Structures are given as structure tokens and as C-alpha cells.
XYZ file of C-alpha atoms in Angstrom:
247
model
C 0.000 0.000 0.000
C 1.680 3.156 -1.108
C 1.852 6.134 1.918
C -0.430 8.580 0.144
C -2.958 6.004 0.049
C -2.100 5.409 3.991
C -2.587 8.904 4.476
C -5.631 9.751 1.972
C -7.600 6.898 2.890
C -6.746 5.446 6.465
C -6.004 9.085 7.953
C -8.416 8.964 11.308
C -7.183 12.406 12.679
C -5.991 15.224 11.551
C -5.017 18.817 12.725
C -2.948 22.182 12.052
C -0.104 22.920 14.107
C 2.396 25.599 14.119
C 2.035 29.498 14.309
C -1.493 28.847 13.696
C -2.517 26.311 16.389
C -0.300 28.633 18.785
C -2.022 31.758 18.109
C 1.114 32.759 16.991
C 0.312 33.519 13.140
C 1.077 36.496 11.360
C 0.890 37.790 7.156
C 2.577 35.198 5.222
C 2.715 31.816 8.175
C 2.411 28.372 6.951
C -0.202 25.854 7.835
C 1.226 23.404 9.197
C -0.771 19.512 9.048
C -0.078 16.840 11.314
C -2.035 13.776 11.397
C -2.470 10.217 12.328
C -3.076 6.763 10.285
C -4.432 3.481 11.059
C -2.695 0.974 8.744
C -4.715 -1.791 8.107
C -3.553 -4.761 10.620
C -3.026 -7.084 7.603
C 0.017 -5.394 6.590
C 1.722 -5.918 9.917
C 1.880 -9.744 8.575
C 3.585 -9.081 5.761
C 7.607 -8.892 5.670
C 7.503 -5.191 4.593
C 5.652 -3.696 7.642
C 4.052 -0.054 6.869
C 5.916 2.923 7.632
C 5.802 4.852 11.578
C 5.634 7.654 9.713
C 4.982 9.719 6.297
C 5.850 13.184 5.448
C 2.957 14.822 2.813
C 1.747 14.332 0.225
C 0.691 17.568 0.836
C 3.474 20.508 1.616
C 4.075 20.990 5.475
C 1.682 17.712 5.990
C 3.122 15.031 8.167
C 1.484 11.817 9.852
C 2.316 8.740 12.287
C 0.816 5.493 12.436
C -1.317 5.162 15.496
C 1.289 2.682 17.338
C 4.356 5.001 16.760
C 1.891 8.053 17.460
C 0.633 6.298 20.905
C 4.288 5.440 21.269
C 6.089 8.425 21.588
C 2.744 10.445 23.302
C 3.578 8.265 26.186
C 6.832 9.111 26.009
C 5.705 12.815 26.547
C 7.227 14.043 23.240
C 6.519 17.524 23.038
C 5.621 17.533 19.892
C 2.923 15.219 19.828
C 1.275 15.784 23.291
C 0.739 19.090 21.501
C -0.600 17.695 18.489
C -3.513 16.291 20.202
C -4.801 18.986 21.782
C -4.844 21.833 18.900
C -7.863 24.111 18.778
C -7.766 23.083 15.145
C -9.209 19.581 14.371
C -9.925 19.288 10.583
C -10.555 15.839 10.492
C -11.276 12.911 13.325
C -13.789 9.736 12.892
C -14.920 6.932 15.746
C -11.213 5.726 16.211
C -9.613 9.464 16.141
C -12.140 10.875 18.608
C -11.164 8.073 20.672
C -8.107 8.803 20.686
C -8.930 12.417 21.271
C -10.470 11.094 24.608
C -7.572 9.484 25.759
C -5.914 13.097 26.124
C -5.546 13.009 29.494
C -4.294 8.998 29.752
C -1.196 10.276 27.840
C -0.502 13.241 30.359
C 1.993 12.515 33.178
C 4.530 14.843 35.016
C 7.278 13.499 32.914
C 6.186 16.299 30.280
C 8.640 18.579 32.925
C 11.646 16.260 31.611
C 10.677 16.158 27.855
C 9.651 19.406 27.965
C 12.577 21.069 29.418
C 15.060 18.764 27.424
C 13.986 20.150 24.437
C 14.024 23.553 25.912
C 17.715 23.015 26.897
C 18.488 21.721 23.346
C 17.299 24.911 21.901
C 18.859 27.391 24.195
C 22.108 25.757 23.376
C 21.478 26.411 19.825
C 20.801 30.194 20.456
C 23.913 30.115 22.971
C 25.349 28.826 19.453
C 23.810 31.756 17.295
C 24.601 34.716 19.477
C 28.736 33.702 19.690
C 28.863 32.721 15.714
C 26.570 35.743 14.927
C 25.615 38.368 17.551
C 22.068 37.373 17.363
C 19.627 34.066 17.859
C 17.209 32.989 15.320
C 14.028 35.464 17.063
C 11.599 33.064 15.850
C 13.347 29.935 17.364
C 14.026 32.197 20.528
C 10.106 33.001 20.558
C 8.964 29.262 20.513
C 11.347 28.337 23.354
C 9.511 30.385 25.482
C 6.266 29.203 24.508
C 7.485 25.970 25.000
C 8.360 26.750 28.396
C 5.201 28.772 29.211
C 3.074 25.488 28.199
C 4.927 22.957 30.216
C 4.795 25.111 33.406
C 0.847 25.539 32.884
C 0.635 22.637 32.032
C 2.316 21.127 35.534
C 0.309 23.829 37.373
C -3.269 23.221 35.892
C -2.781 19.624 34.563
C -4.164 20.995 31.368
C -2.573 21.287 27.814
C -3.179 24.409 26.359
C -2.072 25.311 22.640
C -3.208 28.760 22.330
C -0.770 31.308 24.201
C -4.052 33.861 24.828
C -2.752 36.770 26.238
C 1.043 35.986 25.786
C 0.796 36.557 21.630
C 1.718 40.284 21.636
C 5.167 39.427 24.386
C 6.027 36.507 22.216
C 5.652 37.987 19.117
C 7.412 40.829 20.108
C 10.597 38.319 20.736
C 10.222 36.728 17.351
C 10.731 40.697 15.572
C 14.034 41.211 17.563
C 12.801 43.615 19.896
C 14.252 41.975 23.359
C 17.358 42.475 23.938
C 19.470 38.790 24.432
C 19.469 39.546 28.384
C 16.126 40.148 28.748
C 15.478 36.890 26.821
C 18.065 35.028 29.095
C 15.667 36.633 32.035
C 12.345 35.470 31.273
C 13.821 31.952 30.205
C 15.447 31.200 33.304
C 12.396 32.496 35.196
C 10.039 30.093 33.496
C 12.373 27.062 34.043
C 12.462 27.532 37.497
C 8.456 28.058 37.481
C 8.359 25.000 35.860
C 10.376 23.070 38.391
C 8.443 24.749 41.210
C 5.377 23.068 39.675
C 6.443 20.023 38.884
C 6.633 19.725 42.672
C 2.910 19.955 43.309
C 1.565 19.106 39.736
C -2.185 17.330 39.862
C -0.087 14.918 36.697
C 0.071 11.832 37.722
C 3.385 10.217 37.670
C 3.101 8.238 34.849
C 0.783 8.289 32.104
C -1.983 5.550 31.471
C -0.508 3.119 29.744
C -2.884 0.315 29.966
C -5.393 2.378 29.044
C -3.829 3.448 25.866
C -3.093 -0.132 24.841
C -6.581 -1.505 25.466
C -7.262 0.918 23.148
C -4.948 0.043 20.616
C -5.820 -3.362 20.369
C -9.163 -2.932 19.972
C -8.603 -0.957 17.214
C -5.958 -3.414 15.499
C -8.910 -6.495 16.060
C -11.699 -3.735 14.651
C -9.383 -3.450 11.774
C -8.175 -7.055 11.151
C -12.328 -8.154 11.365
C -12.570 -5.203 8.623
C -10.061 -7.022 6.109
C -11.245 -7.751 2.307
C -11.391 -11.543 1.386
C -8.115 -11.737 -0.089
C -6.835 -11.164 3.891
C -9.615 -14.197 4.961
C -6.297 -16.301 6.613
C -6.068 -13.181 8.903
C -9.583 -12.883 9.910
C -9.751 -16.091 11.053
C -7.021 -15.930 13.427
C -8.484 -12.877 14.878
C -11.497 -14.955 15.392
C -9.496 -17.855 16.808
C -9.403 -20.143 13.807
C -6.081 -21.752 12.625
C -4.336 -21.206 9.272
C -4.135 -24.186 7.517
C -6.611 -26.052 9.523
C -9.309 -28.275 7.445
């Protein structure tokens, strides 16, 4: 099966991201797609297994399959925790809504590791930018403190929230160059230490719900194995409990 047709026809959620999930858009910002795909559980029987992952077909569109997308949510990857809660859903059926509810089974306080690694990472690539250059990248410097801003709400409230609200007009004014380095430097070593302060007393559980989230993803491999055509019969009948090769 080729990976547009993964995407095109087995896509059971899909969202934009970015500047415009963030309320961070401006004149001119991409749209960003991210989404997730249920290959059918036939192919996992087959020697070639179907990609974790596709990038388009469409510009700035990337997807998971739901295993590598449950995978690394439970992980607390940034990027996808995020993913799952944008404001802007543009496409989810039974399974994605599903998944949609399971929001809060993915949500532990290991976000304050994942979450502030990739913080760290980024910082040291500014460090990087001001001694080679004089300057950061503004717009990278701009999304590593709304990076930070979202993990420490997130650890105070126990609730994702995409949309920076209120904080567009301060971030945005980092992203046009108009903070100086130090004052940068400031607010991100204020909002790390806010975030370890709430990581303290965060309502997150400890770890996410992982039996919860696998539960889930069985069902949803069985739903789709039952589902097969008749040239994948063999499969459906060990799904049912039959025996290939028996008669």
C-alpha cells in the first residue's frame, strides 16, 4: 500500500499545528498539518511492515501510524502531546475521537523532563547563534519560550493548552528582535524555574496511562483485522481464533 494512500484513505485524525494552532500567526505563516493513520492490521503480517511515519503528500503535511503516534505520546514528546490537543481539528472519525479522549491517559509529570530537554536543546542552539553571529534565530528564541510557558501551565493546571491567549503580543514581540538577548536570558530562566516549582505539586500523575492506551490500541488493530477484504480471509480467522491451515 503506497503512503499517500495510507494517508488519503486510512487518515483517522488530523489537525494544524504551528504558528497557527499557537495563536502565533502572522501575514505570510504556513499551515502546518499533522495527522495520524491506522494501517490496516493485515500489513503488519507481511515482511515489509508499513511505515511509523509519512511526510505529505501535501506541503508541510506530516502523519504517524497510530502505534508510533501512541508510542512516543507516552513518552511525553513535546511535539505530539501538543498535536492532540490543537484548537484546530480538521478531520477525526470513531477511532480518532477516541483517541482524542484518551488526552488526558497520555498526560503525566514526565512532560517537565521532555519538555525542558527540548528547551535546553534549543537554548544551546541560540547560545550557538549569538557567539557565531551576535544574534539568535528570534523566531526559534520566541517558541522556546512558549514551549516553556506550556509545560509550566501545564504542571500547574494539569491541562494542555495550545493557544498562548494573552502571551501573543510578548512573544511575538521576541520573534521581531525587539528583546534584547538579556532580557530573553531573564524570562527563560524564570520560566524554568516556574516550571520546576510546579512540577513539585503538579495534579499529573506520575506516569501516564498506559494500559489504558493499549486496550485501546488493540481494539482498534482487532476492529481493523475483522474489517479485512477476502483476499486477507487467513487473517480474519485468526483474529477470530481459527487456525491457518486447519481443514
Amino acid at each position: 500500500m503506497r503512503p499517500e494512500t495510507l494517508v488519503g484513505d486510512h487518515t483517522i485524525y488530523a489537525c494544524v499545528m504551528g504558528s497557527r494552532a499557537f495563536g502565533l500567526a502572522t501575514e505570510g505563516s504556513d499551515t502546518d498539518r499533522r495527522g495520524v493513520f491506522l494501517a490496516p492490521t493485515p500489513l503488519f503480517w507481511r515482511f515489509e511492515k508499513p511505515p511509523t511515519h509519512i511526510e505529505g503528500p501535501a506541503e508541510e503535511q506530516f502523519s504517524w501510524e497510530l502505534e508510533r503516534f501512541c508510542e512516543l505520546a507516552l513518552r511525553a514528546n513535546p511535539n505530539i502531546l501538543e498535536c492532540l490537543h490543537s484548537p484546530l481539528v480538521e478531520h477525526a472519525d470513531t477511532t480518532g475521537r477516541e483517541l482524542l479522549s484518551l488526552r488526558e491517559a497520555f498526560l503525566s509529570r514526565r512532560v517537565h523532563e521532555t519538555f525542558t530537554r527540548y528547551a535546553h536543546g534549543q537554548r544551546r542552539k541560540l547560545e550557538a547563534d549569538v557567539r557565531a553571529h551576535g544574534a539568535p534565530r528570534w523566531k526559534h528564541a520566541m517558541h522556546l519560550l512558549r514551549l516553556l510557558i506550556s509545560v509550566r501551565d501545564l504542571l500547574r493546571t494539569g491541562t494542555l493548552t495550545i493557544d498562548v491567549g494573552e502571551e501573543r503580543e510578548p512573544l511575538l514581540a521576541v520573534k521581531r528582535g525587539e528583546v534584547s538577548w538579556s532580557g530573553f536570558e531573564a524570562r527563560m530562566t524564570r520560566l524554568a524555574r516556574e516550571a520546576e516549582q510546579a512540577a513539585h505539586r503538579s495534579p499529573l500523575p506520575a506516569e501516564p496511562d498506559r494500559r489504558r492506551v493499549e486496550d485501546f490500541l488493540v481494539r482498534t488493530r482487532r476492529a481493523s483485522a475483522l474489517r479485512a477484504g477476502p483476499y486477507d480471509e487467513a487473517a480474519r480467522g485468526v483474529v477470530r481464533g481459527g487456525r491457518v491451515g486447519q481443514g
